mmCIF file of C-alpha atoms in Angstrom:
data_model
loop_
_atom_site.group_PDB
_atom_site.id
_atom_site.type_symbol
_atom_site.label_atom_id
_atom_site.label_comp_id
_atom_site.label_asym_id
_atom_site.label_seq_id
_atom_site.Cartn_x
_atom_site.Cartn_y
_atom_site.Cartn_z
ATOM 1 C CA UNK E 19 0.000 0.000 0.000
ATOM 2 C CA UNK E 20 0.994 3.658 -0.327
ATOM 3 C CA UNK E 21 1.138 4.136 3.421
ATOM 4 C CA UNK E 22 3.315 1.062 3.708
ATOM 5 C CA UNK E 23 5.689 2.407 1.066
ATOM 6 C CA UNK E 24 5.872 5.791 2.791
ATOM 7 C CA UNK E 25 6.488 4.138 6.147
ATOM 8 C CA UNK E 26 9.215 1.971 4.637
ATOM 9 C CA UNK E 27 10.884 5.016 3.065
ATOM 10 C CA UNK E 28 10.679 6.853 6.390
ATOM 11 C CA UNK E 29 12.227 3.923 8.258
ATOM 12 C CA UNK E 30 15.081 3.647 5.757
ATOM 13 C CA UNK E 31 15.738 7.403 5.989
ATOM 14 C CA UNK E 32 15.570 7.292 9.780
ATOM 15 C CA UNK E 33 17.932 4.324 9.954
ATOM 16 C CA UNK E 34 20.318 5.977 7.480
ATOM 17 C CA UNK E 35 20.399 9.134 9.604
ATOM 18 C CA UNK E 36 20.921 7.136 12.793
ATOM 19 C CA UNK E 37 23.630 4.965 11.245
ATOM 20 C CA UNK E 38 25.325 8.051 9.787
ATOM 21 C CA UNK E 39 25.420 9.731 13.197
ATOM 22 C CA UNK E 40 26.626 6.546 14.885
ATOM 23 C CA UNK E 41 29.365 5.992 12.277
ATOM 24 C CA UNK E 42 30.716 9.536 12.537
ATOM 25 C CA UNK E 43 30.563 9.509 16.351
ATOM 26 C CA UNK E 44 32.403 6.203 16.624
ATOM 27 C CA UNK E 45 35.123 7.387 14.233
ATOM 28 C CA UNK E 46 35.619 10.600 16.224
ATOM 29 C CA UNK E 47 35.647 8.717 19.526
ATOM 30 C CA UNK E 48 38.187 6.191 18.211
ATOM 31 C CA UNK E 49 40.527 8.945 17.009
ATOM 32 C CA UNK E 50 40.232 10.852 20.281
ATOM 33 C CA UNK E 51 40.974 7.733 22.326
ATOM 34 C CA UNK E 52 43.917 6.839 20.094
ATOM 35 C CA UNK E 53 45.428 10.324 20.250
ATOM 36 C CA UNK E 54 44.943 10.700 24.001
ATOM 37 C CA UNK E 55 46.766 7.422 24.633
ATOM 38 C CA UNK E 56 49.727 8.289 22.421
ATOM 39 C CA UNK E 57 52.060 11.146 23.349
ATOM 40 C CA UNK E 58 53.269 11.558 19.760
ATOM 41 C CA UNK E 59 49.723 12.180 18.487
ATOM 42 C CA UNK E 60 48.219 13.861 21.559
ATOM 43 C CA UNK E 61 47.934 17.270 19.874
ATOM 44 C CA UNK E 62 47.197 15.942 16.416
ATOM 45 C CA UNK E 63 43.922 17.247 14.925
ATOM 46 C CA UNK E 64 41.117 14.882 14.016
ATOM 47 C CA UNK E 65 41.069 13.446 10.519
ATOM 48 C CA UNK E 66 37.681 14.777 9.452
ATOM 49 C CA UNK E 67 37.925 13.166 6.016
ATOM 50 C CA UNK E 68 38.249 9.815 7.750
ATOM 51 C CA UNK E 69 35.128 10.567 9.742
ATOM 52 C CA UNK E 70 33.320 11.706 6.594
ATOM 53 C CA UNK E 71 34.134 8.458 4.821
ATOM 54 C CA UNK E 72 32.639 6.405 7.660
ATOM 55 C CA UNK E 73 29.594 8.696 7.658
ATOM 56 C CA UNK E 74 29.052 8.234 3.916
ATOM 57 C CA UNK E 75 29.362 4.460 4.140
ATOM 58 C CA UNK E 76 27.064 4.342 7.156
ATOM 59 C CA UNK E 77 24.392 6.331 5.335
ATOM 60 C CA UNK E 78 24.520 4.873 1.846
ATOM 61 C CA UNK E 79 25.930 1.358 2.284
ATOM 62 C CA UNK E 80 25.434 -0.002 5.786
ATOM 63 C CA UNK E 81 21.961 1.279 6.709
ATOM 64 C CA UNK E 82 20.116 0.412 3.443
ATOM 65 C CA UNK E 83 21.857 -2.960 3.173
ATOM 66 C CA UNK E 84 21.164 -4.161 6.694
ATOM 67 C CA UNK E 85 17.596 -2.793 6.524
ATOM 68 C CA UNK E 86 16.869 -5.003 3.525
ATOM 69 C CA UNK E 87 18.879 -7.929 4.912
ATOM 70 C CA UNK E 88 17.238 -8.037 8.344
ATOM 71 C CA UNK E 89 13.822 -7.620 6.745
ATOM 72 C CA UNK E 90 14.558 -10.566 4.479
ATOM 73 C CA UNK E 91 15.824 -12.686 7.381
ATOM 74 C CA UNK E 92 12.808 -12.014 9.574
ATOM 75 C CA UNK E 93 10.331 -12.709 6.768
ATOM 76 C CA UNK E 94 12.153 -15.808 5.505
ATOM 77 C CA UNK E 95 12.908 -17.313 8.934
ATOM 78 C CA UNK E 96 10.199 -16.025 11.307
ATOM 79 C CA UNK E 97 9.786 -16.941 14.938
ATOM 80 C CA UNK E 98 11.621 -16.547 18.231
ATOM 81 C CA UNK E 99 12.332 -20.208 18.890
ATOM 82 C CA UNK E 100 15.848 -21.511 19.324
ATOM 83 C CA UNK E 101 15.882 -23.198 15.905
ATOM 84 C CA UNK E 102 14.737 -20.038 14.080
ATOM 85 C CA UNK E 103 17.241 -17.846 15.930
ATOM 86 C CA UNK E 104 20.064 -20.306 15.207
ATOM 87 C CA UNK E 105 19.186 -20.307 11.491
ATOM 88 C CA UNK E 106 19.128 -16.503 11.338
ATOM 89 C CA UNK E 107 22.445 -16.294 13.207
ATOM 90 C CA UNK E 108 24.031 -18.734 10.782
ATOM 91 C CA UNK E 109 22.744 -16.792 7.770
ATOM 92 C CA UNK E 110 23.756 -13.453 9.272
ATOM 93 C CA UNK E 111 27.206 -14.256 10.650
ATOM 94 C CA UNK E 112 28.080 -17.321 8.595
ATOM 95 C CA UNK E 113 26.952 -16.070 5.177
ATOM 96 C CA UNK E 114 26.288 -12.324 5.223
ATOM 97 C CA UNK E 115 29.148 -11.073 7.435
ATOM 98 C CA UNK E 116 31.988 -12.760 5.479
ATOM 99 C CA UNK E 117 30.668 -11.091 2.315
ATOM 100 C CA UNK E 118 29.703 -7.687 3.674
ATOM 101 C CA UNK E 119 32.864 -7.030 5.714
ATOM 102 C CA UNK E 120 35.212 -7.222 2.681
ATOM 103 C CA UNK E 121 32.733 -5.077 0.751
ATOM 104 C CA UNK E 122 32.778 -2.400 3.462
ATOM 105 C CA UNK E 123 36.574 -2.376 3.751
ATOM 106 C CA UNK E 124 36.964 -2.253 -0.042
ATOM 107 C CA UNK E 125 34.542 0.687 -0.333
ATOM 108 C CA UNK E 126 36.321 2.476 2.524
ATOM 109 C CA UNK E 127 39.661 2.074 0.750
ATOM 110 C CA UNK E 128 38.236 3.312 -2.552
ATOM 111 C CA UNK E 129 36.860 6.428 -0.841
ATOM 112 C CA UNK E 130 40.280 7.084 0.675
ATOM 113 C CA UNK E 131 41.860 7.028 -2.781
ATOM 114 C CA UNK E 132 39.211 9.234 -4.414
ATOM 115 C CA UNK E 133 40.563 12.326 -2.631
ATOM 116 C CA UNK E 134 44.263 11.578 -3.126
ATOM 117 C CA UNK E 135 46.330 14.560 -4.336
ATOM 118 C CA UNK E 136 47.286 12.629 -7.458
ATOM 119 C CA UNK E 137 43.693 12.608 -8.632
ATOM 120 C CA UNK E 138 43.578 16.404 -8.743
ATOM 121 C CA UNK E 139 46.909 16.459 -10.564
ATOM 122 C CA UNK E 140 45.553 14.089 -13.170
ATOM 123 C CA UNK E 141 42.458 16.246 -13.662
ATOM 124 C CA UNK E 142 44.620 19.358 -14.118
ATOM 125 C CA UNK E 143 46.797 17.530 -16.606
ATOM 126 C CA UNK E 144 43.746 16.410 -18.554
ATOM 127 C CA UNK E 145 42.448 19.972 -18.664
ATOM 128 C CA UNK E 146 45.808 21.239 -19.905
ATOM 129 C CA UNK E 147 45.869 18.560 -22.550
ATOM 130 C CA UNK E 148 42.384 19.508 -23.743
ATOM 131 C CA UNK E 149 43.608 23.083 -24.055
ATOM 132 C CA UNK E 150 46.478 22.157 -26.335
ATOM 133 C CA UNK E 151 48.873 20.237 -24.099
ATOM 134 C CA UNK E 152 51.600 18.121 -25.673
ATOM 135 C CA UNK E 153 51.992 14.362 -25.871
ATOM 136 C CA UNK E 154 54.412 14.362 -22.926
ATOM 137 C CA UNK E 155 51.656 15.638 -20.654
ATOM 138 C CA UNK E 156 49.335 12.925 -21.936
ATOM 139 C CA UNK E 157 51.912 10.199 -21.317
ATOM 140 C CA UNK E 158 52.617 11.517 -17.809
ATOM 141 C CA UNK E 159 48.909 11.646 -17.019
ATOM 142 C CA UNK E 160 48.424 8.089 -18.237
ATOM 143 C CA UNK E 161 51.335 6.884 -16.106
ATOM 144 C CA UNK E 162 49.963 8.682 -13.025
ATOM 145 C CA UNK E 163 46.541 7.177 -13.677
ATOM 146 C CA UNK E 164 47.953 3.659 -13.992
ATOM 147 C CA UNK E 165 50.054 4.070 -10.846
ATOM 148 C CA UNK E 166 47.009 5.354 -8.952
ATOM 149 C CA UNK E 167 44.946 2.339 -10.033
ATOM 150 C CA UNK E 168 47.755 -0.029 -9.093
ATOM 151 C CA UNK E 169 48.141 1.611 -5.678
ATOM 152 C CA UNK E 170 44.388 1.323 -5.062
ATOM 153 C CA UNK E 171 44.308 -2.346 -6.044
ATOM 154 C CA UNK E 172 47.349 -3.089 -3.890
ATOM 155 C CA UNK E 173 45.890 -1.206 -0.912
ATOM 156 C CA UNK E 174 42.534 -3.001 -1.190
ATOM 157 C CA UNK E 175 44.161 -6.421 -1.437
ATOM 158 C CA UNK E 176 46.504 -5.684 1.483
ATOM 159 C CA UNK E 177 43.613 -4.673 3.713
ATOM 160 C CA UNK E 178 41.504 -7.661 2.677
ATOM 161 C CA UNK E 179 44.403 -9.975 3.457
ATOM 162 C CA UNK E 180 45.546 -8.322 6.707
ATOM 163 C CA UNK E 181 42.361 -6.864 8.219
ATOM 164 C CA UNK E 182 39.419 -9.057 7.228
ATOM 165 C CA UNK E 183 40.340 -12.364 8.959
ATOM 166 C CA UNK E 184 40.989 -10.770 12.372
ATOM 167 C CA UNK E 185 38.065 -8.365 12.051
ATOM 168 C CA UNK E 186 35.754 -11.246 11.162
ATOM 169 C CA UNK E 187 36.725 -13.184 14.303
ATOM 170 C CA UNK E 188 36.335 -10.075 16.477
ATOM 171 C CA UNK E 189 33.000 -9.415 14.782
ATOM 172 C CA UNK E 190 31.748 -12.913 15.554
ATOM 173 C CA UNK E 191 32.664 -12.545 19.236
ATOM 174 C CA UNK E 192 30.751 -9.269 19.346
ATOM 175 C CA UNK E 193 27.838 -9.809 16.989
ATOM 176 C CA UNK E 194 26.801 -13.439 17.586
ATOM 177 C CA UNK E 195 25.632 -12.895 21.196
ATOM 178 C CA UNK E 196 24.224 -9.467 20.308
ATOM 179 C CA UNK E 197 22.333 -10.770 17.273
ATOM 180 C CA UNK E 198 21.076 -13.763 19.245
ATOM 181 C CA UNK E 199 19.507 -11.369 21.731
ATOM 182 C CA UNK E 200 18.223 -9.107 18.953
ATOM 183 C CA UNK E 201 16.564 -11.873 16.955
ATOM 184 C CA UNK E 202 14.934 -13.247 20.101
ATOM 185 C CA UNK E 203 13.700 -10.032 21.691
ATOM 186 C CA UNK E 204 13.896 -6.940 19.440
ATOM 187 C CA UNK E 205 11.025 -6.298 16.969
ATOM 188 C CA UNK E 206 12.071 -6.304 13.315
ATOM 189 C CA UNK E 207 11.494 -2.585 12.723
ATOM 190 C CA UNK E 208 13.889 -1.714 15.563
ATOM 191 C CA UNK E 209 16.614 -4.216 14.751
ATOM 192 C CA UNK E 210 18.794 -1.829 12.730
ATOM 193 C CA UNK E 211 18.556 0.737 15.526
ATOM 194 C CA UNK E 212 19.584 -1.903 18.056
ATOM 195 C CA UNK E 213 22.467 -3.057 15.876
ATOM 196 C CA UNK E 214 23.647 0.569 15.662
ATOM 197 C CA UNK E 215 24.223 0.576 19.415
ATOM 198 C CA UNK E 216 26.550 -2.406 19.026
ATOM 199 C CA UNK E 217 27.803 -0.872 15.787
ATOM 200 C CA UNK E 218 29.183 2.166 17.642
ATOM 201 C CA UNK E 219 31.820 -0.050 19.239
ATOM 202 C CA UNK E 220 32.217 -2.115 16.068
ATOM 203 C CA UNK E 221 32.844 0.907 13.832
ATOM 204 C CA UNK E 222 35.346 2.325 16.309
ATOM 205 C CA UNK E 223 37.171 -0.990 16.101
ATOM 206 C CA UNK E 224 37.028 -0.998 12.277
ATOM 207 C CA UNK E 225 38.335 2.561 12.158
ATOM 208 C CA UNK E 226 41.294 1.508 14.297
ATOM 209 C CA UNK E 227 41.802 -1.848 12.556
ATOM 210 C CA UNK E 228 41.897 -0.445 9.012
ATOM 211 C CA UNK E 229 44.335 2.334 9.967
ATOM 212 C CA UNK E 230 46.570 0.496 12.443
ATOM 213 C CA UNK E 231 50.177 1.003 11.413
ATOM 214 C CA UNK E 232 49.287 3.174 8.420
ATOM 215 C CA UNK E 233 49.286 6.427 10.414
ATOM 216 C CA UNK E 234 52.760 5.690 11.777
ATOM 217 C CA UNK E 235 53.993 5.079 8.219
ATOM 218 C CA UNK E 236 52.551 8.414 7.071
ATOM 219 C CA UNK E 237 54.268 10.394 9.825
#
């Protein structure tokens, strides 16, 4: 019905806004905790672009995806019995999580590379070439573009190899008991909101996990 569609759209928008706020807050909190516990970074300003990337992914990837996924789970495997909860947990953490976690980390890495200085340099070079630049400029731009793509691919693969296995195990220890409680007690329309409470800690961990060691290399 029309009212149902409007309600669904409202719930998705509400969950996107909530997830966005939770993602940005957890990223800020993680950075503040990290800086306060490290003398070398105590006075370092927050990386607002890092926070923005988590906010974007929370709004446009995490919230819509889990809204559809939890709705599908609850409609496909209804009930609050032990067997139904066990089936939903297996589907959620055994099937969905191992696919969604690499997707999230890959998207996060792509967003980090979108705003690299080299991208702006390539755009300027392309503009100069369109305005009568020589072949040397074109060759340099092509080389920069290829190097940028190679760096992105290498960075994504490194994070998938180094971060995903440990993050998946940590996620299981955190999400399996939380999701068991959620599937048993929390109504379907509030499940994303409940998961956001757990997600605050989870996103803070992901923010730390995906940047551990990289900040020291940059300094």
